[in-house]
Amino acid sequence: MYQDIPPMNALVSFDAVIKTGTVAAAAQMLSITPSAVSQRIKQLEAWFRAPLFYRHQGKLALTDVGRQLADSSTSAFDQLLSVTHQLRSSAASSDITISALSSFAYLRLIEHLPDFYAAYPTFNVNIETDNTRADFRTHSLDLAVRYTYNPTQEGLRFDKIADETVFPCASPALMEQVGTRDLAALIEASSMIVDLSPQLVNVTPGWQQWLGEYEGNVSDSCRQLRFNEYQFAENTAVGGQGVILARSVLSQRAIARGDLVALSDKSLPSASSYYLVSRKDVPLKPPAREFSKWFLDVFSRG
């Protein structure tokens, strides 16, 4: 039975060309290249053994075979999309799926969720931690939180949450143990805690830049503790095992509680900022729209 149905990818591309009017626009809709769309149309024409389009005054026009196929395929796809949207909307009408950096989710987002639930008790928030680029095509996401110096990605909108600065911090316990607030002495007596989070690749400043700017007598070749997740680096610093180059957004709560103390009033701005990311071409469903407004309001207050 199914061998009598044309290739589905080719049918989808055919329908996209009909809806948009051009191969280029269809490619943009499907997030593939124009050549891939053209190849799929040729595949469909080979399957039917007949041309589906011809050019008329520089524009694509349907042949008789193409028009007959369009009459049925367009109706079928529209009906399928309608049913799909209804089912997904019904099944997840109150669900909000957010992809967030693990450090941001753990150190900042989770603490505010009780306030959101108090305001919207019927909504469900699903948090997926991910430190890579936001991918709305292969993941069923409503929103994403990302840290980047290049807030541009085709088809996505970036709303800035916060800028960030970095500065050295240590725990009161470590300062009491060593008997000083001197940065060089604290590092020498413990460790330099280094954050190697994936989102910091090619991002400055780090320890090398901060020391080069403000503290020339401390070498970054000292004993180091390296972590690829900032929350572990912060927890280690809070535990008194070393000095951390704190990130103002992520360590805000630890500093407010007194778990970490700034060792200098000198800071450097990060090249990256935090953004709430969403799709440009797909309107947010009502729960996600409310979460977005709430989220931007909360984090605009610092």
PDB file of C-alpha atoms in Angstrom:
ATOM      1  CA  MET A   1       0.000   0.000   0.000  1.00  0.00           C
ATOM      2  CA  TYR A   2       2.621   2.563   1.070  1.00  0.00           C
ATOM      3  CA  GLN A   3       4.754   1.905  -1.987  1.00  0.00           C
ATOM      4  CA  ASP A   4       1.986   3.589  -3.987  1.00  0.00           C
ATOM      5  CA  ILE A   5       2.476   6.876  -2.081  1.00  0.00           C
ATOM      6  CA  PRO A   6       5.009   9.375  -3.506  1.00  0.00           C
ATOM      7  CA  PRO A   7       8.125  10.235  -1.395  1.00  0.00           C
ATOM      8  CA  MET A   8       6.865  12.246   1.578  1.00  0.00           C
ATOM      9  CA  ASN A   9       9.761  14.743   1.679  1.00  0.00           C
ATOM     10  CA  ALA A  10       9.172  15.476  -1.984  1.00  0.00           C
ATOM     11  CA  LEU A  11       5.446  16.020  -1.374  1.00  0.00           C
ATOM     12  CA  VAL A  12       6.219  18.396   1.525  1.00  0.00           C
ATOM     13  CA  SER A  13       8.544  20.422  -0.713  1.00  0.00           C
ATOM     14  CA  PHE A  14       5.932  20.457  -3.499  1.00  0.00           C
ATOM     15  CA  ASP A  15       3.329  21.775  -1.047  1.00  0.00           C
ATOM     16  CA  ALA A  16       5.759  24.421   0.267  1.00  0.00           C
ATOM     17  CA  VAL A  17       6.447  25.680  -3.270  1.00  0.00           C
ATOM     18  CA  ILE A  18       2.704  25.941  -3.908  1.00  0.00           C
ATOM     19  CA  LYS A  19       2.131  27.858  -0.662  1.00  0.00           C
ATOM     20  CA  THR A  20       5.064  30.257  -1.066  1.00  0.00           C
ATOM     21  CA  GLY A  21       5.203  30.587  -4.855  1.00  0.00           C
ATOM     22  CA  THR A  22       8.973  30.171  -5.226  1.00  0.00           C
ATOM     23  CA  VAL A  23      11.630  27.560  -4.596  1.00  0.00           C
ATOM     24  CA  ALA A  24      13.677  30.023  -2.525  1.00  0.00           C
ATOM     25  CA  ALA A  25      10.746  30.878  -0.236  1.00  0.00           C
ATOM     26  CA  ALA A  26       9.881  27.188   0.121  1.00  0.00           C
ATOM     27  CA  ALA A  27      13.487  26.457   1.115  1.00  0.00           C
ATOM     28  CA  GLN A  28      13.330  29.151   3.794  1.00  0.00           C
ATOM     29  CA  MET A  29      10.064  27.741   5.124  1.00  0.00           C
ATOM     30  CA  LEU A  30      11.541  24.234   5.325  1.00  0.00           C
ATOM     31  CA  SER A  31      14.982  25.362   6.586  1.00  0.00           C
ATOM     32  CA  ILE A  32      16.770  23.618   3.724  1.00  0.00           C
ATOM     33  CA  THR A  33      18.626  24.856   0.644  1.00  0.00           C
ATOM     34  CA  PRO A  34      16.863  25.867  -2.594  1.00  0.00           C
ATOM     35  CA  SER A  35      18.837  23.182  -4.426  1.00  0.00           C
ATOM     36  CA  ALA A  36      17.432  20.559  -2.043  1.00  0.00           C
ATOM     37  CA  VAL A  37      13.893  21.754  -2.816  1.00  0.00           C
ATOM     38  CA  SER A  38      14.570  21.625  -6.563  1.00  0.00           C
ATOM     39  CA  GLN A  39      16.013  18.121  -6.237  1.00  0.00           C
ATOM     40  CA  ARG A  40      12.914  16.924  -4.373  1.00  0.00           C
ATOM     41  CA  ILE A  41      10.614  18.411  -7.012  1.00  0.00           C
ATOM     42  CA  LYS A  42      12.598  16.563  -9.711  1.00  0.00           C
ATOM     43  CA  GLN A  43      12.272  13.383  -7.651  1.00  0.00           C
ATOM     44  CA  LEU A  44       8.500  13.845  -7.519  1.00  0.00           C
ATOM     45  CA  GLU A  45       8.307  14.544 -11.258  1.00  0.00           C
ATOM     46  CA  ALA A  46      10.310  11.380 -11.907  1.00  0.00           C
ATOM     47  CA  TRP A  47       7.915   9.428  -9.694  1.00  0.00           C
ATOM     48  CA  PHE A  48       4.885  10.698 -11.664  1.00  0.00           C
ATOM     49  CA  ARG A  49       6.820  10.638 -14.945  1.00  0.00           C
ATOM     50  CA  ALA A  50       5.466  14.070 -15.759  1.00  0.00           C
ATOM     51  CA  PRO A  51       6.457  17.698 -15.149  1.00  0.00           C
ATOM     52  CA  LEU A  52       4.613  19.428 -12.300  1.00  0.00           C
ATOM     53  CA  PHE A  53       5.664  23.036 -12.995  1.00  0.00           C
ATOM     54  CA  TYR A  54       6.519  25.198 -15.966  1.00  0.00           C
ATOM     55  CA  ARG A  55       7.708  28.789 -16.109  1.00  0.00           C
ATOM     56  CA  HIS A  56       5.278  31.465 -17.276  1.00  0.00           C
ATOM     57  CA  GLN A  57       6.492  35.058 -17.494  1.00  0.00           C
ATOM     58  CA  GLY A  58       9.320  34.269 -15.090  1.00  0.00           C
ATOM     59  CA  LYS A  59       7.080  32.618 -12.502  1.00  0.00           C
ATOM     60  CA  LEU A  60       6.323  29.007 -11.642  1.00  0.00           C
ATOM     61  CA  ALA A  61       2.968  27.697 -12.815  1.00  0.00           C
ATOM     62  CA  LEU A  62       1.384  24.279 -12.323  1.00  0.00           C
ATOM     63  CA  THR A  63       0.973  21.843 -15.195  1.00  0.00           C
ATOM     64  CA  ASP A  64      -2.265  19.869 -15.463  1.00  0.00           C
ATOM     65  CA  VAL A  65      -0.667  16.986 -13.545  1.00  0.00           C
ATOM     66  CA  GLY A  66       0.705  19.408 -10.959  1.00  0.00           C
ATOM     67  CA  ARG A  67      -2.714  21.023 -10.505  1.00  0.00           C
ATOM     68  CA  GLN A  68      -4.396  17.657  -9.941  1.00  0.00           C
ATOM     69  CA  LEU A  69      -1.754  16.703  -7.367  1.00  0.00           C
ATOM     70  CA  ALA A  70      -1.999  20.090  -5.674  1.00  0.00           C
ATOM     71  CA  ASP A  71      -5.782  19.828  -5.289  1.00  0.00           C
ATOM     72  CA  SER A  72      -5.436  16.701  -3.168  1.00  0.00           C
ATOM     73  CA  SER A  73      -2.055  17.187  -1.480  1.00  0.00           C
ATOM     74  CA  THR A  74      -2.706  20.735  -0.276  1.00  0.00           C
ATOM     75  CA  SER A  75      -6.035  19.734   1.228  1.00  0.00           C
ATOM     76  CA  ALA A  76      -4.471  16.683   2.887  1.00  0.00           C
ATOM     77  CA  PHE A  77      -1.560  18.642   4.362  1.00  0.00           C
ATOM     78  CA  ASP A  78      -3.814  21.445   5.600  1.00  0.00           C
ATOM     79  CA  GLN A  79      -6.089  18.935   7.312  1.00  0.00           C
ATOM     80  CA  LEU A  80      -3.117  17.094   8.840  1.00  0.00           C
ATOM     81  CA  LEU A  81      -1.599  20.327  10.131  1.00  0.00           C
ATOM     82  CA  SER A  82      -4.919  21.422  11.606  1.00  0.00           C
ATOM     83  CA  VAL A  83      -5.381  18.147  13.463  1.00  0.00           C
ATOM     84  CA  THR A  84      -1.739  18.160  14.603  1.00  0.00           C
ATOM     85  CA  HIS A  85      -2.007  21.675  16.002  1.00  0.00           C
ATOM     86  CA  GLN A  86      -5.229  20.832  17.800  1.00  0.00           C
ATOM     87  CA  LEU A  87      -3.770  17.678  19.354  1.00  0.00           C
ATOM     88  CA  ARG A  88      -0.539  19.348  20.422  1.00  0.00           C
ATOM     89  CA  SER A  89      -2.348  22.376  21.756  1.00  0.00           C
ATOM     90  CA  SER A  90      -4.737  20.195  23.740  1.00  0.00           C
ATOM     91  CA  ALA A  91      -2.008  17.916  25.081  1.00  0.00           C
ATOM     92  CA  ALA A  92       0.403  20.679  26.038  1.00  0.00           C
ATOM     93  CA  SER A  93      -1.798  23.731  26.448  1.00  0.00           C
ATOM     94  CA  SER A  94      -0.422  24.440  29.913  1.00  0.00           C
ATOM     95  CA  ASP A  95       3.123  23.140  29.323  1.00  0.00           C
ATOM     96  CA  ILE A  96       6.078  25.473  28.796  1.00  0.00           C
ATOM     97  CA  THR A  97       9.336  23.907  27.652  1.00  0.00           C
ATOM     98  CA  ILE A  98      12.496  25.925  28.228  1.00  0.00           C
ATOM     99  CA  SER A  99      16.030  25.058  27.235  1.00  0.00           C
ATOM    100  CA  ALA A 100      18.420  26.746  29.646  1.00  0.00           C
ATOM    101  CA  LEU A 101      22.118  26.717  30.378  1.00  0.00           C
ATOM    102  CA  SER A 102      22.611  24.330  33.273  1.00  0.00           C
ATOM    103  CA  SER A 103      24.419  26.970  35.350  1.00  0.00           C
ATOM    104  CA  PHE A 104      21.691  29.570  34.809  1.00  0.00           C
ATOM    105  CA  ALA A 105      18.926  27.061  35.520  1.00  0.00           C
ATOM    106  CA  TYR A 106      20.557  25.861  38.739  1.00  0.00           C
ATOM    107  CA  LEU A 107      21.823  29.169  40.137  1.00  0.00           C
ATOM    108  CA  ARG A 108      19.160  31.653  39.000  1.00  0.00           C
ATOM    109  CA  LEU A 109      16.045  30.270  37.317  1.00  0.00           C
ATOM    110  CA  ILE A 110      14.961  27.598  39.801  1.00  0.00           C
ATOM    111  CA  GLU A 111      14.899  30.014  42.727  1.00  0.00           C
ATOM    112  CA  HIS A 112      12.261  32.143  40.982  1.00  0.00           C
ATOM    113  CA  LEU A 113       9.953  29.337  39.831  1.00  0.00           C
ATOM    114  CA  PRO A 114       7.823  29.326  43.043  1.00  0.00           C
ATOM    115  CA  ASP A 115       6.878  32.935  42.291  1.00  0.00           C
ATOM    116  CA  PHE A 116       5.852  31.987  38.766  1.00  0.00           C
ATOM    117  CA  TYR A 117       3.751  29.062  39.983  1.00  0.00           C
ATOM    118  CA  ALA A 118       2.098  31.322  42.535  1.00  0.00           C
ATOM    119  CA  ALA A 119       1.040  33.670  39.742  1.00  0.00           C
ATOM    120  CA  TYR A 120       0.168  30.896  37.244  1.00  0.00           C
ATOM    121  CA  PRO A 121      -0.792  27.769  39.221  1.00  0.00           C
ATOM    122  CA  THR A 122      -2.179  25.886  36.185  1.00  0.00           C
ATOM    123  CA  PHE A 123       1.019  26.095  34.102  1.00  0.00           C
ATOM    124  CA  ASN A 124       3.740  23.436  33.967  1.00  0.00           C
ATOM    125  CA  VAL A 125       7.372  24.411  33.336  1.00  0.00           C
ATOM    126  CA  ASN A 126       9.665  21.813  31.772  1.00  0.00           C
ATOM    127  CA  ILE A 127      13.356  22.734  31.938  1.00  0.00           C
ATOM    128  CA  GLU A 128      15.857  21.079  29.607  1.00  0.00           C
ATOM    129  CA  THR A 129      19.489  21.952  30.381  1.00  0.00           C
ATOM    130  CA  ASP A 130      21.650  22.460  27.306  1.00  0.00           C
ATOM    131  CA  ASN A 131      24.839  24.480  26.744  1.00  0.00           C
ATOM    132  CA  THR A 132      24.820  24.288  22.929  1.00  0.00           C
ATOM    133  CA  ARG A 133      23.128  26.590  20.418  1.00  0.00           C
ATOM    134  CA  ALA A 134      19.363  26.760  20.743  1.00  0.00           C
ATOM    135  CA  ASP A 135      17.777  24.347  18.260  1.00  0.00           C
ATOM    136  CA  PHE A 136      14.031  24.808  17.879  1.00  0.00           C
ATOM    137  CA  ARG A 137      13.848  22.576  14.790  1.00  0.00           C
ATOM    138  CA  THR A 138      14.815  19.271  16.374  1.00  0.00           C
ATOM    139  CA  HIS A 139      13.560  19.998  19.890  1.00  0.00           C
ATOM    140  CA  SER A 140      10.037  20.916  20.913  1.00  0.00           C
ATOM    141  CA  LEU A 141      10.962  24.158  22.666  1.00  0.00           C
ATOM    142  CA  ASP A 142       9.030  27.288  23.502  1.00  0.00           C
ATOM    143  CA  LEU A 143      11.931  29.368  24.819  1.00  0.00           C
ATOM    144  CA  ALA A 144      15.664  29.130  25.472  1.00  0.00           C
ATOM    145  CA  VAL A 145      18.162  30.940  27.699  1.00  0.00           C
ATOM    146  CA  ARG A 146      21.587  31.414  26.154  1.00  0.00           C
ATOM    147  CA  TYR A 147      24.880  33.214  26.895  1.00  0.00           C
ATOM    148  CA  THR A 148      26.497  34.583  23.760  1.00  0.00           C
ATOM    149  CA  TYR A 149      28.547  37.404  22.263  1.00  0.00           C
ATOM    150  CA  ASN A 150      26.772  36.968  18.915  1.00  0.00           C
ATOM    151  CA  PRO A 151      22.985  37.175  19.423  1.00  0.00           C
ATOM    152  CA  THR A 152      22.110  36.377  15.819  1.00  0.00           C
ATOM    153  CA  GLN A 153      20.763  33.131  14.456  1.00  0.00           C
ATOM    154  CA  GLU A 154      18.491  32.814  11.444  1.00  0.00           C
ATOM    155  CA  GLY A 155      14.825  32.671  12.373  1.00  0.00           C
ATOM    156  CA  LEU A 156      15.390  33.430  16.068  1.00  0.00           C
ATOM    157  CA  ARG A 157      14.704  36.445  18.266  1.00  0.00           C
ATOM    158  CA  PHE A 158      17.104  37.397  21.088  1.00  0.00           C
ATOM    159  CA  ASP A 159      15.829  39.489  24.025  1.00  0.00           C
ATOM    160  CA  LYS A 160      18.677  40.559  26.289  1.00  0.00           C
ATOM    161  CA  ILE A 161      18.318  39.463  29.901  1.00  0.00           C
ATOM    162  CA  ALA A 162      21.501  40.828  31.434  1.00  0.00           C
ATOM    163  CA  ASP A 163      25.093  41.839  30.844  1.00  0.00           C
ATOM    164  CA  GLU A 164      27.775  40.384  33.070  1.00  0.00           C
ATOM    165  CA  THR A 165      31.035  41.358  34.779  1.00  0.00           C
ATOM    166  CA  VAL A 166      33.721  39.159  36.335  1.00  0.00           C
ATOM    167  CA  PHE A 167      35.762  39.716  39.528  1.00  0.00           C
ATOM    168  CA  PRO A 168      37.600  37.513  42.077  1.00  0.00           C
ATOM    169  CA  CYS A 169      35.722  36.130  45.062  1.00  0.00           C
ATOM    170  CA  ALA A 170      36.472  33.814  47.967  1.00  0.00           C
ATOM    171  CA  SER A 171      34.509  32.381  50.874  1.00  0.00           C
ATOM    172  CA  PRO A 172      34.678  33.891  54.381  1.00  0.00           C
ATOM    173  CA  ALA A 173      35.895  30.486  55.598  1.00  0.00           C
ATOM    174  CA  LEU A 174      38.937  30.562  53.298  1.00  0.00           C
ATOM    175  CA  MET A 175      39.809  34.138  54.288  1.00  0.00           C
ATOM    176  CA  GLU A 176      39.545  33.235  57.957  1.00  0.00           C
ATOM    177  CA  GLN A 177      41.686  30.130  57.473  1.00  0.00           C
ATOM    178  CA  VAL A 178      44.461  31.987  55.612  1.00  0.00           C
ATOM    179  CA  GLY A 179      44.064  35.122  57.755  1.00  0.00           C
ATOM    180  CA  THR A 180      43.945  37.609  54.916  1.00  0.00           C
ATOM    181  CA  ARG A 181      41.873  39.046  52.075  1.00  0.00           C
ATOM    182  CA  ASP A 182      44.930  39.343  49.858  1.00  0.00           C
ATOM    183  CA  LEU A 183      44.194  37.732  46.493  1.00  0.00           C
ATOM    184  CA  ALA A 184      47.705  36.423  45.828  1.00  0.00           C
ATOM    185  CA  ALA A 185      48.000  34.905  49.315  1.00  0.00           C
ATOM    186  CA  LEU A 186      44.592  33.234  49.083  1.00  0.00           C
ATOM    187  CA  ILE A 187      45.374  31.688  45.704  1.00  0.00           C
ATOM    188  CA  GLU A 188      48.790  30.525  46.887  1.00  0.00           C
ATOM    189  CA  ALA A 189      47.248  28.888  49.978  1.00  0.00           C
ATOM    190  CA  SER A 190      44.431  27.175  48.060  1.00  0.00           C
ATOM    191  CA  SER A 191      43.737  27.111  44.318  1.00  0.00           C
ATOM    192  CA  MET A 192      42.680  29.225  41.400  1.00  0.00           C
ATOM    193  CA  ILE A 193      39.240  27.932  40.380  1.00  0.00           C
ATOM    194  CA  VAL A 194      38.816  28.030  36.616  1.00  0.00           C
ATOM    195  CA  ASP A 195      35.511  27.903  34.753  1.00  0.00           C
ATOM    196  CA  LEU A 196      35.788  26.027  31.448  1.00  0.00           C
ATOM    197  CA  SER A 197      32.073  26.007  30.597  1.00  0.00           C
ATOM    198  CA  PRO A 198      31.457  25.260  26.892  1.00  0.00           C
ATOM    199  CA  GLN A 199      29.661  28.563  26.356  1.00  0.00           C
ATOM    200  CA  LEU A 200      32.852  30.407  27.378  1.00  0.00           C
ATOM    201  CA  VAL A 201      34.895  29.070  24.463  1.00  0.00           C
ATOM    202  CA  ASN A 202      36.450  32.100  22.725  1.00  0.00           C
ATOM    203  CA  VAL A 203      34.823  34.408  25.308  1.00  0.00           C
ATOM    204  CA  THR A 204      36.849  36.871  27.342  1.00  0.00           C
ATOM    205  CA  PRO A 205      37.688  37.949  29.939  1.00  0.00           C
ATOM    206  CA  GLY A 206      39.027  35.100  32.055  1.00  0.00           C
ATOM    207  CA  TRP A 207      41.610  34.921  34.804  1.00  0.00           C
ATOM    208  CA  GLN A 208      44.449  35.800  32.432  1.00  0.00           C
ATOM    209  CA  GLN A 209      42.784  39.047  31.321  1.00  0.00           C
ATOM    210  CA  TRP A 210      41.718  40.079  34.821  1.00  0.00           C
ATOM    211  CA  LEU A 211      45.153  39.420  36.358  1.00  0.00           C
ATOM    212  CA  GLY A 212      46.874  41.172  33.458  1.00  0.00           C
ATOM    213  CA  GLU A 213      44.687  44.227  34.020  1.00  0.00           C
ATOM    214  CA  TYR A 214      44.689  44.479  37.800  1.00  0.00           C
ATOM    215  CA  GLU A 215      47.005  42.030  39.586  1.00  0.00           C
ATOM    216  CA  GLY A 216      50.325  41.557  37.867  1.00  0.00           C
ATOM    217  CA  ASN A 217      51.992  39.747  40.774  1.00  0.00           C
ATOM    218  CA  VAL A 218      49.692  36.687  40.540  1.00  0.00           C
ATOM    219  CA  SER A 219      50.535  34.027  37.973  1.00  0.00           C
ATOM    220  CA  ASP A 220      47.823  31.981  36.289  1.00  0.00           C
ATOM    221  CA  SER A 221      50.280  29.052  36.322  1.00  0.00           C
ATOM    222  CA  CYS A 222      49.492  28.378  39.986  1.00  0.00           C
ATOM    223  CA  ARG A 223      47.590  25.322  41.179  1.00  0.00           C
ATOM    224  CA  GLN A 224      44.214  25.240  39.474  1.00  0.00           C
ATOM    225  CA  LEU A 225      40.891  23.481  39.887  1.00  0.00           C
ATOM    226  CA  ARG A 226      39.074  23.346  36.551  1.00  0.00           C
ATOM    227  CA  PHE A 227      35.351  22.759  35.992  1.00  0.00           C
ATOM    228  CA  ASN A 228      33.234  22.644  32.847  1.00  0.00           C
ATOM    229  CA  GLU A 229      30.087  23.749  34.720  1.00  0.00           C
ATOM    230  CA  TYR A 230      30.036  27.029  36.608  1.00  0.00           C
ATOM    231  CA  GLN A 231      27.775  25.786  39.408  1.00  0.00           C
ATOM    232  CA  PHE A 232      30.410  23.250  40.451  1.00  0.00           C
ATOM    233  CA  ALA A 233      33.114  25.911  40.354  1.00  0.00           C
ATOM    234  CA  GLU A 234      30.995  28.183  42.551  1.00  0.00           C
ATOM    235  CA  ASN A 235      30.156  25.417  45.031  1.00  0.00           C
ATOM    236  CA  THR A 236      33.860  24.631  45.334  1.00  0.00           C
ATOM    237  CA  ALA A 237      34.661  28.283  46.058  1.00  0.00           C
ATOM    238  CA  VAL A 238      31.838  28.497  48.619  1.00  0.00           C
ATOM    239  CA  GLY A 239      33.352  25.411  50.265  1.00  0.00           C
ATOM    240  CA  GLY A 240      36.610  27.285  50.781  1.00  0.00           C
ATOM    241  CA  GLN A 241      38.766  25.328  48.341  1.00  0.00           C
ATOM    242  CA  GLY A 242      39.926  28.225  46.212  1.00  0.00           C
ATOM    243  CA  VAL A 243      39.392  31.638  44.659  1.00  0.00           C
ATOM    244  CA  ILE A 244      36.920  31.982  41.797  1.00  0.00           C
ATOM    245  CA  LEU A 245      36.594  34.596  39.083  1.00  0.00           C
ATOM    246  CA  ALA A 246      32.935  35.135  39.866  1.00  0.00           C
ATOM    247  CA  ARG A 247      30.348  35.943  37.233  1.00  0.00           C
ATOM    248  CA  SER A 248      28.049  38.689  38.464  1.00  0.00           C
ATOM    249  CA  VAL A 249      24.790  37.217  37.156  1.00  0.00           C
ATOM    250  CA  LEU A 250      25.348  33.631  38.232  1.00  0.00           C
ATOM    251  CA  SER A 251      26.938  34.383  41.619  1.00  0.00           C
ATOM    252  CA  GLN A 252      24.478  37.099  42.605  1.00  0.00           C
ATOM    253  CA  ARG A 253      22.692  34.925  45.159  1.00  0.00           C
ATOM    254  CA  ALA A 254      25.906  33.547  46.728  1.00  0.00           C
ATOM    255  CA  ILE A 255      27.289  37.060  47.133  1.00  0.00           C
ATOM    256  CA  ALA A 256      24.004  38.388  48.559  1.00  0.00           C
ATOM    257  CA  ARG A 257      23.981  35.581  51.128  1.00  0.00           C
ATOM    258  CA  GLY A 258      27.584  36.248  52.086  1.00  0.00           C
ATOM    259  CA  ASP A 259      28.745  32.826  50.875  1.00  0.00           C
ATOM    260  CA  LEU A 260      31.210  34.586  48.577  1.00  0.00           C
ATOM    261  CA  VAL A 261      32.965  37.907  49.161  1.00  0.00           C
ATOM    262  CA  ALA A 262      34.466  40.101  46.448  1.00  0.00           C
ATOM    263  CA  LEU A 263      38.234  40.477  46.877  1.00  0.00           C
ATOM    264  CA  SER A 264      38.413  43.555  44.666  1.00  0.00           C
ATOM    265  CA  ASP A 265      36.162  46.362  43.544  1.00  0.00           C
ATOM    266  CA  LYS A 266      37.679  46.062  40.079  1.00  0.00           C
ATOM    267  CA  SER A 267      35.752  44.079  37.481  1.00  0.00           C
ATOM    268  CA  LEU A 268      35.871  43.465  33.753  1.00  0.00           C
ATOM    269  CA  PRO A 269      32.810  43.309  31.486  1.00  0.00           C
ATOM    270  CA  SER A 270      32.166  39.983  29.810  1.00  0.00           C
ATOM    271  CA  ALA A 271      32.072  39.874  26.037  1.00  0.00           C
ATOM    272  CA  SER A 272      28.839  37.850  26.276  1.00  0.00           C
ATOM    273  CA  SER A 273      25.376  38.546  27.656  1.00  0.00           C
ATOM    274  CA  TYR A 274      22.345  36.449  28.601  1.00  0.00           C
ATOM    275  CA  TYR A 275      19.396  36.295  26.213  1.00  0.00           C
ATOM    276  CA  LEU A 276      15.908  34.842  26.152  1.00  0.00           C
ATOM    277  CA  VAL A 277      15.587  33.201  22.743  1.00  0.00           C
ATOM    278  CA  SER A 278      12.379  32.462  20.819  1.00  0.00           C
ATOM    279  CA  ARG A 279      11.322  31.789  17.244  1.00  0.00           C
ATOM    280  CA  LYS A 280      10.478  34.684  14.964  1.00  0.00           C
ATOM    281  CA  ASP A 281       8.179  32.755  12.654  1.00  0.00           C
ATOM    282  CA  VAL A 282       6.066  30.951  15.282  1.00  0.00           C
ATOM    283  CA  PRO A 283       4.018  32.989  17.797  1.00  0.00           C
ATOM    284  CA  LEU A 284       4.417  31.915  21.396  1.00  0.00           C
ATOM    285  CA  LYS A 285       1.453  29.988  22.747  1.00  0.00           C
ATOM    286  CA  PRO A 286      -0.335  31.799  25.612  1.00  0.00           C
ATOM    287  CA  PRO A 287       1.433  30.046  28.547  1.00  0.00           C
ATOM    288  CA  ALA A 288       4.867  30.603  26.991  1.00  0.00           C
ATOM    289  CA  ARG A 289       3.970  34.213  26.222  1.00  0.00           C
ATOM    290  CA  GLU A 290       3.064  34.783  29.890  1.00  0.00           C
ATOM    291  CA  PHE A 291       6.250  33.082  31.031  1.00  0.00           C
ATOM    292  CA  SER A 292       8.321  35.242  28.670  1.00  0.00           C
ATOM    293  CA  LYS A 293       6.805  38.459  30.040  1.00  0.00           C
ATOM    294  CA  TRP A 294       7.253  37.290  33.642  1.00  0.00           C
ATOM    295  CA  PHE A 295      10.818  36.120  33.016  1.00  0.00           C
ATOM    296  CA  LEU A 296      11.969  39.338  31.330  1.00  0.00           C
ATOM    297  CA  ASP A 297      10.367  41.401  34.086  1.00  0.00           C
ATOM    298  CA  VAL A 298      12.047  39.385  36.870  1.00  0.00           C
ATOM    299  CA  PHE A 299      15.510  39.465  35.364  1.00  0.00           C
ATOM    300  CA  SER A 300      15.335  43.075  34.231  1.00  0.00           C
ATOM    301  CA  ARG A 301      15.248  43.898  37.949  1.00  0.00           C
ATOM    302  CA  GLY A 302      18.601  42.142  38.438  1.00  0.00           C
TER     303      GLY A 302
END
